[in-house]
CSV table of C-alpha atoms in Angstrom, one decimal:
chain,number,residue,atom,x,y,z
S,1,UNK,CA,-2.5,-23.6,20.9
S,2,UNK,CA,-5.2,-25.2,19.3
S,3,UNK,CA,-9.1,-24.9,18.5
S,4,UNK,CA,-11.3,-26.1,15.3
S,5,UNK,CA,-10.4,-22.3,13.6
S,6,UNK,CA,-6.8,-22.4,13.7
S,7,UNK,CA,-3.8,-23.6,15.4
S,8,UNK,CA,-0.3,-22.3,16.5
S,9,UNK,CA,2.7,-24.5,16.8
S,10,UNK,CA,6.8,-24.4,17.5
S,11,UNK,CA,9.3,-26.2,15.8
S,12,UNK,CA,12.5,-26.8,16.9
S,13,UNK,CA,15.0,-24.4,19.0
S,14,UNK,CA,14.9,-24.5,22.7
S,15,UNK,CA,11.8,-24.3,25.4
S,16,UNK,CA,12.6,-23.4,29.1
S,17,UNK,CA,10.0,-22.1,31.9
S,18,UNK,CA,10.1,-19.3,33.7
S,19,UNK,CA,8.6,-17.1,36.5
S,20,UNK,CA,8.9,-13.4,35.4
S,21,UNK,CA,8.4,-10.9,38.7
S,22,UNK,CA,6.4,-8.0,37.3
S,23,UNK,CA,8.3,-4.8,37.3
S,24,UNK,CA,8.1,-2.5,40.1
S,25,UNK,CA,6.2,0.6,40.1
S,26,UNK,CA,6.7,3.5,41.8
S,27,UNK,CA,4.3,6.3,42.2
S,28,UNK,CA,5.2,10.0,42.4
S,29,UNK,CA,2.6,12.8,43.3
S,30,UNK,CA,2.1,15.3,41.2
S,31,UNK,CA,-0.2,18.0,41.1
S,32,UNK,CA,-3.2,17.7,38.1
S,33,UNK,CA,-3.6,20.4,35.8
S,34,UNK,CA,-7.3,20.7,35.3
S,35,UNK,CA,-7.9,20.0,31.5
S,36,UNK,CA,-10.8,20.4,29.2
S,37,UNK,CA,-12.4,16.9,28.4
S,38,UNK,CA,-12.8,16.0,24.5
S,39,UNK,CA,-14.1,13.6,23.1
S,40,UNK,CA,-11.9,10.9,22.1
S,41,UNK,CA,-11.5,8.2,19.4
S,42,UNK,CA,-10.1,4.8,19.7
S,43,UNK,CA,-6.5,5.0,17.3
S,44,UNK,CA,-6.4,3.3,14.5
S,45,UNK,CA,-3.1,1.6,13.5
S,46,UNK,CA,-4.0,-0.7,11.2
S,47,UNK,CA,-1.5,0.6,8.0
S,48,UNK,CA,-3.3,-1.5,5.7
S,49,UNK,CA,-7.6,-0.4,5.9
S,50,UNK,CA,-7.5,1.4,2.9
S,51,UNK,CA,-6.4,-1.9,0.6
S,52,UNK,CA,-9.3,-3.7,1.1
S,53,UNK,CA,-11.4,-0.6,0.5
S,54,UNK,CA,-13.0,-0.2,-3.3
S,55,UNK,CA,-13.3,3.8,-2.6
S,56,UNK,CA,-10.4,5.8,-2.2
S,57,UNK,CA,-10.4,9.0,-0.1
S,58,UNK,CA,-9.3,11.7,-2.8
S,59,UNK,CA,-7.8,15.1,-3.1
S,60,UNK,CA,-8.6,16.6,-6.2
S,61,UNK,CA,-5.6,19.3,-6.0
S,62,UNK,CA,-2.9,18.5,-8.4
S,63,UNK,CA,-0.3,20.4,-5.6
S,64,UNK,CA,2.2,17.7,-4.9
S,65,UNK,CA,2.6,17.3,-0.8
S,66,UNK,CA,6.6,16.7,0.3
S,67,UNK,CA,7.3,16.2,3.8
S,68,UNK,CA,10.4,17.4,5.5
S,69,UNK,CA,13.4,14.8,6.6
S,70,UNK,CA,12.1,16.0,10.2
S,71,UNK,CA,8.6,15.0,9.2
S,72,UNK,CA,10.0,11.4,7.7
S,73,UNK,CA,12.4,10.6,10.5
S,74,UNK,CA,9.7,11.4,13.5
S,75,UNK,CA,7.0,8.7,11.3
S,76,UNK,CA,9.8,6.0,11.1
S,77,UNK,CA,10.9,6.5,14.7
S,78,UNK,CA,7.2,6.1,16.0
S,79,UNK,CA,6.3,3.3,14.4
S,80,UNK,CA,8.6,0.7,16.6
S,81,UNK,CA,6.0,-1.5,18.0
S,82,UNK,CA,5.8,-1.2,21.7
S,83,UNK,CA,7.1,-4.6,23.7
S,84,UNK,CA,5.2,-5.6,26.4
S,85,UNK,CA,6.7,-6.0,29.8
S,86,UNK,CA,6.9,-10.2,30.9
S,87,UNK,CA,5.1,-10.6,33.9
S,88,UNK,CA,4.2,-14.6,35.7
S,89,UNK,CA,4.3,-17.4,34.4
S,90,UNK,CA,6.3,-17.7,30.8
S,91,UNK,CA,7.7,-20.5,28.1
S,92,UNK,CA,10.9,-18.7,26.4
S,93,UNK,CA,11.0,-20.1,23.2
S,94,UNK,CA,14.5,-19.3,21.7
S,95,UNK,CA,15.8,-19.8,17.8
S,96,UNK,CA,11.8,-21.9,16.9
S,97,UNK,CA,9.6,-21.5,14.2
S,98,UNK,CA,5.8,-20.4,14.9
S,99,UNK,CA,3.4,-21.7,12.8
S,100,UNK,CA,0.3,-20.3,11.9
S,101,UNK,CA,-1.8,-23.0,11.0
S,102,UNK,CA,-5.7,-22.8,9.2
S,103,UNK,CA,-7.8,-24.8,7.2
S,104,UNK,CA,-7.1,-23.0,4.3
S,105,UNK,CA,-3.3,-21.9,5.1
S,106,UNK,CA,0.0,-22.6,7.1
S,107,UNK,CA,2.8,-20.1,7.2
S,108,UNK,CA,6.0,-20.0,9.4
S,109,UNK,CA,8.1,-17.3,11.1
S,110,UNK,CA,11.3,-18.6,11.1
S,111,UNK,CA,13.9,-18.6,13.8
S,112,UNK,CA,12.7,-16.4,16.0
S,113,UNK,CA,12.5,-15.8,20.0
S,114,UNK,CA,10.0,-14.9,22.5
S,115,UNK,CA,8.1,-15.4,24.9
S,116,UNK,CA,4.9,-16.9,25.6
S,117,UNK,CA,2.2,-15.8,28.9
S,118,UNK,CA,-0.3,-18.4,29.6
S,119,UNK,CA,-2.1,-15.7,31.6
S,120,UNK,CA,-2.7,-13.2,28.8
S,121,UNK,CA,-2.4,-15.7,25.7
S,122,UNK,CA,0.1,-13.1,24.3
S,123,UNK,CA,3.3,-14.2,22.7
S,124,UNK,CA,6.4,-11.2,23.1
S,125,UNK,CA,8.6,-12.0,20.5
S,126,UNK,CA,11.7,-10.8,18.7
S,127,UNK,CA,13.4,-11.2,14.9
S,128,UNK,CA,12.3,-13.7,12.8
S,129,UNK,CA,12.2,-14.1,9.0
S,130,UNK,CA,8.2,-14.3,7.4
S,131,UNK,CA,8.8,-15.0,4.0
S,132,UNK,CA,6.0,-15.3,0.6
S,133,UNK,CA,6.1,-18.8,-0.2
S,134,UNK,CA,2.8,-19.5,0.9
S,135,UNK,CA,1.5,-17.0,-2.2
S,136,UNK,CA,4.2,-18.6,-5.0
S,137,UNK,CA,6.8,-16.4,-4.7
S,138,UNK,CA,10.3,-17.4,-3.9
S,139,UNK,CA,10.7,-17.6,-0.2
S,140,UNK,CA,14.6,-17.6,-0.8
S,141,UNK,CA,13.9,-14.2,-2.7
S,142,UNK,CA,11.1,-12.2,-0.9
S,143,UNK,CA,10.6,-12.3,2.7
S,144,UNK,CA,10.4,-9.7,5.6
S,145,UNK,CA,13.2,-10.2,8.8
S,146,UNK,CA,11.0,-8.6,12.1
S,147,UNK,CA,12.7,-6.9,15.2
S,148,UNK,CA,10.1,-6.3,18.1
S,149,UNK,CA,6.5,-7.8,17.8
S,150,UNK,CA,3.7,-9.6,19.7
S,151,UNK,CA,0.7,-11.2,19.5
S,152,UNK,CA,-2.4,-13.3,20.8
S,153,UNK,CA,-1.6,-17.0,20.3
S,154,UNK,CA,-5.6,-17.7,20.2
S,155,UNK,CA,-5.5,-15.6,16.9
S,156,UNK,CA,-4.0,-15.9,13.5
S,157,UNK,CA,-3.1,-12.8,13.1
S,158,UNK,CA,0.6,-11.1,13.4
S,159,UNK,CA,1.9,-7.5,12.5
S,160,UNK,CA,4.9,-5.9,13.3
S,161,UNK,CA,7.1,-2.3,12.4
S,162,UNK,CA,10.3,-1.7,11.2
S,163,UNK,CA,10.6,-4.7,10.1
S,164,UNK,CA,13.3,-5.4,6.6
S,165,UNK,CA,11.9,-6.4,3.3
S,166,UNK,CA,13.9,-8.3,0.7
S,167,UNK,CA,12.6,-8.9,-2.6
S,168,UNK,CA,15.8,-10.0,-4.7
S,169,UNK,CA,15.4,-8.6,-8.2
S,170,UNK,CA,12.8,-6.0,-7.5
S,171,UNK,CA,14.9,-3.5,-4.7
S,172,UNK,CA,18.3,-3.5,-4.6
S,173,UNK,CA,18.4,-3.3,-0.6
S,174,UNK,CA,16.2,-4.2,2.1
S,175,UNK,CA,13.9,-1.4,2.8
S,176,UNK,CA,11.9,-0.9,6.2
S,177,UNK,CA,8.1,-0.7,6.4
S,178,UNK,CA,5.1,-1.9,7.9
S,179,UNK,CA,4.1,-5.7,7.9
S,180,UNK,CA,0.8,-7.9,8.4
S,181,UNK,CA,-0.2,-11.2,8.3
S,182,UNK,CA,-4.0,-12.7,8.7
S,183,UNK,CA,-5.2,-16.1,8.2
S,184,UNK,CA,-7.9,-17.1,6.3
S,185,UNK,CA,-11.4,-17.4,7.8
S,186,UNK,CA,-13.3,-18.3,4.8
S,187,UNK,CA,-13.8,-21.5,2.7
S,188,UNK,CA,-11.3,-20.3,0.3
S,189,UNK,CA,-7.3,-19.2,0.8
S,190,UNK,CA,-6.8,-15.4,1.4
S,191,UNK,CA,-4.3,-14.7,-1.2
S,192,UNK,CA,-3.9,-11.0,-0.2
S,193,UNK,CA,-1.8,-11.5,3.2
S,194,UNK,CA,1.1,-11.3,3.7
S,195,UNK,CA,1.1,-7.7,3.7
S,196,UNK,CA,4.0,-5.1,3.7
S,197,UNK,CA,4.3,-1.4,3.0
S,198,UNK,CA,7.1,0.7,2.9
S,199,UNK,CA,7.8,3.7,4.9
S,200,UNK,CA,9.6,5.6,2.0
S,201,UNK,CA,8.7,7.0,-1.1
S,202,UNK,CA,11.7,7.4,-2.7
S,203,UNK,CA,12.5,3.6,-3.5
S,204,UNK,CA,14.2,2.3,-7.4
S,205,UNK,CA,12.0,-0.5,-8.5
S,206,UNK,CA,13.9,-2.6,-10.7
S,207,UNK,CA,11.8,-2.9,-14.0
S,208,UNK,CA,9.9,-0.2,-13.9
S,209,UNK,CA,11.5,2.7,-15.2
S,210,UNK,CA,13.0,2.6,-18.6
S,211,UNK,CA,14.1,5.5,-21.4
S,212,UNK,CA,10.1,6.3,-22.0
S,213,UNK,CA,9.0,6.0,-18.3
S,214,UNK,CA,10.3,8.0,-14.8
S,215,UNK,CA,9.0,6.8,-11.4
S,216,UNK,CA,9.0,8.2,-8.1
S,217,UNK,CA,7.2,5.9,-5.1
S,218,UNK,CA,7.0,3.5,-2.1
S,219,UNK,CA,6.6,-0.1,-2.8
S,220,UNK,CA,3.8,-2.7,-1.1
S,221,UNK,CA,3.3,-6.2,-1.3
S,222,UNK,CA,-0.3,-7.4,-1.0
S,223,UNK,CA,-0.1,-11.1,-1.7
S,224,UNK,CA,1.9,-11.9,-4.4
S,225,UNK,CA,1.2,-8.6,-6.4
S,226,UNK,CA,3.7,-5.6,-5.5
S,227,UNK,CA,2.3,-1.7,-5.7
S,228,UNK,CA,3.9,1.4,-5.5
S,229,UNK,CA,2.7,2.8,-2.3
S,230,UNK,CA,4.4,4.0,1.3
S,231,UNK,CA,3.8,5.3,4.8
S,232,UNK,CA,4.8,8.9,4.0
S,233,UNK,CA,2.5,11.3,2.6
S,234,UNK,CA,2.2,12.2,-0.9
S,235,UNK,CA,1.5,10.3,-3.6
S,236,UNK,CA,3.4,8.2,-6.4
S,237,UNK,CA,4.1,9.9,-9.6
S,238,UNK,CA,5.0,8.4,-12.9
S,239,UNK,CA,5.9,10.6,-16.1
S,240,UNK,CA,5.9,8.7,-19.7
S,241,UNK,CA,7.3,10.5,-22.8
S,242,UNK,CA,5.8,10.4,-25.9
S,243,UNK,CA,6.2,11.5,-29.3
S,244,UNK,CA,6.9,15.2,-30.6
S,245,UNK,CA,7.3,17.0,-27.3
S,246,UNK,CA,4.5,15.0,-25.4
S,247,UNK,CA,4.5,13.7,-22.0
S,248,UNK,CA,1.8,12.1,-19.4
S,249,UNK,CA,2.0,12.5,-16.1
S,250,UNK,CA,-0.1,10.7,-13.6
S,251,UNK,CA,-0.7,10.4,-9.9
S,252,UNK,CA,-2.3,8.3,-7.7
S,253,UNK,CA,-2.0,7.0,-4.0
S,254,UNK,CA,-1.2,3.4,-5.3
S,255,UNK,CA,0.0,1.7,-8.9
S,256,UNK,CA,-0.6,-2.1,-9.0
S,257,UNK,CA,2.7,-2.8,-11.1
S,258,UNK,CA,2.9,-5.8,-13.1
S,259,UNK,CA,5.4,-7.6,-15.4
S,260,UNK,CA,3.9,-5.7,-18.4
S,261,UNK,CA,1.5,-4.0,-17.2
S,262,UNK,CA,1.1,-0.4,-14.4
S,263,UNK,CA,-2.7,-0.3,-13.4
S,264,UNK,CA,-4.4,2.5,-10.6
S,265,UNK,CA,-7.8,2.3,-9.7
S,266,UNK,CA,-7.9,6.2,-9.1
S,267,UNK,CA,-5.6,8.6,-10.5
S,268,UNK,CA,-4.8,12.4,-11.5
S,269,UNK,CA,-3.5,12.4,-14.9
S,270,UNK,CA,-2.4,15.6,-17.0
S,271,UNK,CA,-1.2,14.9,-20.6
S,272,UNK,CA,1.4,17.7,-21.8
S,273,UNK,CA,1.6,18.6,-25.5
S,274,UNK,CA,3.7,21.0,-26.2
S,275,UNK,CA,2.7,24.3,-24.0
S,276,UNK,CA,-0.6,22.9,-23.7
S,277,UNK,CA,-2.4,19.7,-21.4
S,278,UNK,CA,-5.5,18.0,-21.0
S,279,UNK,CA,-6.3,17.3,-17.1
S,280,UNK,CA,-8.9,15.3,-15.5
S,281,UNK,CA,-8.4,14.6,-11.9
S,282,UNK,CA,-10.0,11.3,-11.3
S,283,UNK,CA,-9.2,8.6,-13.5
S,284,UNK,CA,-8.2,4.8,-14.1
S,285,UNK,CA,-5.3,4.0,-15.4
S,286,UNK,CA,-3.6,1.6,-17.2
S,287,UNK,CA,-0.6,1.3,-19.1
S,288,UNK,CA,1.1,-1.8,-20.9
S,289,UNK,CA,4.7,-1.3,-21.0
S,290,UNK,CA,5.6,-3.1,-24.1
S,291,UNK,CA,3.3,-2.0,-26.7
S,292,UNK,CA,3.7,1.7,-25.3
S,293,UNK,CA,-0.5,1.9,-24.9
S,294,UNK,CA,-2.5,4.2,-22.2
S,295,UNK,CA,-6.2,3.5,-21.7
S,296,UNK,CA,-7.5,6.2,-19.5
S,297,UNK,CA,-11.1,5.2,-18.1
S,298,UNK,CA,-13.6,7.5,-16.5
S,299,UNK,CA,-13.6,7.1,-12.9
S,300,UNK,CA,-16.7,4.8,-11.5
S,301,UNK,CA,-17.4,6.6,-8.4
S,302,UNK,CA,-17.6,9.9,-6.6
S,303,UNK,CA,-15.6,11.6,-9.8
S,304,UNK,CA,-17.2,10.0,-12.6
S,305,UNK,CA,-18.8,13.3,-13.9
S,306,UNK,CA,-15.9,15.3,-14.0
S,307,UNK,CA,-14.6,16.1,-17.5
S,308,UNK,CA,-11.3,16.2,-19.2
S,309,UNK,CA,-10.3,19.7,-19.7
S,310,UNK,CA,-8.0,20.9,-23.0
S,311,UNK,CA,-6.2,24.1,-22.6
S,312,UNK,CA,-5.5,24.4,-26.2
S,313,UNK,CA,-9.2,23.9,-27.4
S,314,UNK,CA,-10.1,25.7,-24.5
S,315,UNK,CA,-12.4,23.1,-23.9
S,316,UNK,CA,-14.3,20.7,-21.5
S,317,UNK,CA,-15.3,16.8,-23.0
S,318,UNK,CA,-16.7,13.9,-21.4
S,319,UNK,CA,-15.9,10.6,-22.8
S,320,UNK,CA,-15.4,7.3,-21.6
S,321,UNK,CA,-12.0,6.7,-22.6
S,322,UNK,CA,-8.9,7.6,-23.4
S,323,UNK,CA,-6.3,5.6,-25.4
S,324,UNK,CA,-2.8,6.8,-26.7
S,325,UNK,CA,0.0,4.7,-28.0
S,326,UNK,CA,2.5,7.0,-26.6
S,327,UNK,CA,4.6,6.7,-29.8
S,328,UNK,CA,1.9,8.0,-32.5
S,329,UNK,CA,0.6,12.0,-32.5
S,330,UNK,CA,-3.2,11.7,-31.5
S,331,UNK,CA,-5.9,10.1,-29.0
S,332,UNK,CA,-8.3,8.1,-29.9
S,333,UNK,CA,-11.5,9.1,-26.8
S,334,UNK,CA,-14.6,7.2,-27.3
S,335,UNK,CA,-18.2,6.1,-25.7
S,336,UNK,CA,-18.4,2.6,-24.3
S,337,UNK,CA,-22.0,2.1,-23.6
S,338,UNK,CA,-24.7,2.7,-26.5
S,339,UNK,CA,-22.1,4.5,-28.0
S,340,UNK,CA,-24.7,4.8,-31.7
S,341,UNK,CA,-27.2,6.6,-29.2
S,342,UNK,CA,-24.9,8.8,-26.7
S,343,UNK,CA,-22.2,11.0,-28.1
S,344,UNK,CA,-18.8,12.8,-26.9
S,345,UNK,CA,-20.0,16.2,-25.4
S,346,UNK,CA,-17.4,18.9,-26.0
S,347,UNK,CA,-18.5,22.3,-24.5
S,348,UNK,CA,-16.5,25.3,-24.5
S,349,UNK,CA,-15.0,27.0,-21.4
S,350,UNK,CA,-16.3,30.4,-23.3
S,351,UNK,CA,-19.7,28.9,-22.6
S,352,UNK,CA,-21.1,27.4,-25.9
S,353,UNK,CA,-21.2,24.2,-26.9
């Protein structure tokens, strides 16, 4: 396929053609139930809406959410992509690579098989490796292997279930999840695709965790940056000692982890000193692993008024931010803007200030 937006192309393998009778149909009467009509909506199953979103949905309740192995299994099981039935005139394309081909990008799924209808510009295909060269990472180290998927060949778009991610050095085994790819349609490369999110939330990410910092999460790849995030509901929770009997805990729907550095653009957070804690529910976050420093920003959104709350002081403060080198005894909280002119407001839960 080709037009002036993108193009679609197969290398190598073998090409036959073939007329596919569509499958017979046979039609049973039944008698109808009269049911109340309702209004319905169109499903969604796009996994990945909420990454290109600046405002998270947010629950402000601190209760963590567990589903049961019932719950996890049923999600997993019903998110096989459905294959669609051959019918007329097909080209079976077996062991190729498909190209996906733009004026800004050109990725491969390698050795896969399927099958293309002219009549429907659908392709029906099956396995495949998609790896993340095309974004700088090691295509030998980091790539998804598909089962059942399809697509339109007129578009450069491609997403699949169940599919296997490898990413050597990160996860010690594959792990199964959602996956997504969309070609640029700018000017400029889209370096946020591929896309892949796991379906668990239980998942060891070598790196991360150390003696000072405990992790419990999915992981997702968005371009060449990998976040703790899954299909399952809950969110990811990391706990960080500190000094003298201290600990932070913090969690958010996604953490952008980085080499050195854990970043979430929303998060809870509740620091425990001894039988006490400060809380704020809505925060950023960031944390650099090597020099053992939290910065704690306000939120810049719905949240952004809510203060920090310190059960020993029994006390409520706004500030701008946090910071705590987890190894020392006290925060530093400050004012960022006109901070000679507006000060830290503490105010008493007793109701004076």
């Amino acid at each position: 396929y080709a037009s002036s937006y993108n193009t679609l192309q197969i290398e190598g393998g073998t090409v036959d053609f073939e007329f596919a009778e569509p499958a017979k149909v046979e039609f049973v009467e039944e008698p109808v139930a009269e049911v109340q009509q309702q209004e319905t909506k169109e499903e969604d199953n796009d996994w990945f809406d909420d990454w290109d979103s600046d405002e998270e949905e947010w629950d402000t309740n601190w209760e963590e959410e567990e589903p049961s192995a019932e719950e996890a299994k049923a999600l997993i099981l019903s998110a096989e992509e459905p294959q669609m039935p051959l019918e007329g005139p097909v080209v079976r394309v077996n062991m190729g690579n498909l190209f996906f081909v733009t004026k800004n990008d050109s990725v491969a799924l390698k050795g896969t098989s399927g099958a293309i209808m002219p009549s429907s510009n659908t392709f029906v295909g099956q396995g495949g490796r998609f790896d993340w060269g095309s974004v700088g990472l090691n295509p030998n180290e980091v790539y998804c292997d598909l089962s059942n998927y399809n697509f339109q060949v007129d578009k450069p778009f491609l997403s699949a279930s169940n599919v296997r991610m490898t990413f050597k050095g990160k996860i010690a085994e594959p792990v199964s999840g959602e996956f997504e790819y969309r070609g640029s349609s700018g000017k400029t490369k889209n370096t946020s695709y591929p896309r892949f999110v796991s379906y668990q939330e239980d998942i060891d990410i070598k790196g991360i965790a150390d003696e000072k910092l405990s992790y419990k999460g999915g992981v997702g790849l968005r371009g060449d940056r990998i976040y703790s995030t899954s299909m399952m509901v809950g969110n990811t929770i990391i706990e960080i000692k500190g000094s003298k009997n201290s600990r932070l805990k913090v969690m958010s729907k996604s953490f952008q982890l980085q080499d050195s550095v854990i970043i979430a653009k929303r998060a809870a957070m509740i620091l425990y000193h001894g039988k006490d804690s400060i809380y704020n529910p809505a925060v950023k976050f960031r944390y650099q692993t090597r020099a053992h420093q939290v910065t704690i920003l306000k939120d810049e959104g719905t949240y952004k008024t809510l203060p920090f709350s310190s059960s020993h002081f029994k006390t409520d403060f706004t500030a701008d931010m946090i910071k705590w080198n987890i190894d020392s005894d006290s925060l530093d909280i400050s004012i960022l803007s006109a901070k000679n002119k507006v000060p830290i407001k503490f105010e008493s839960q007793e109701y004076y200030n």
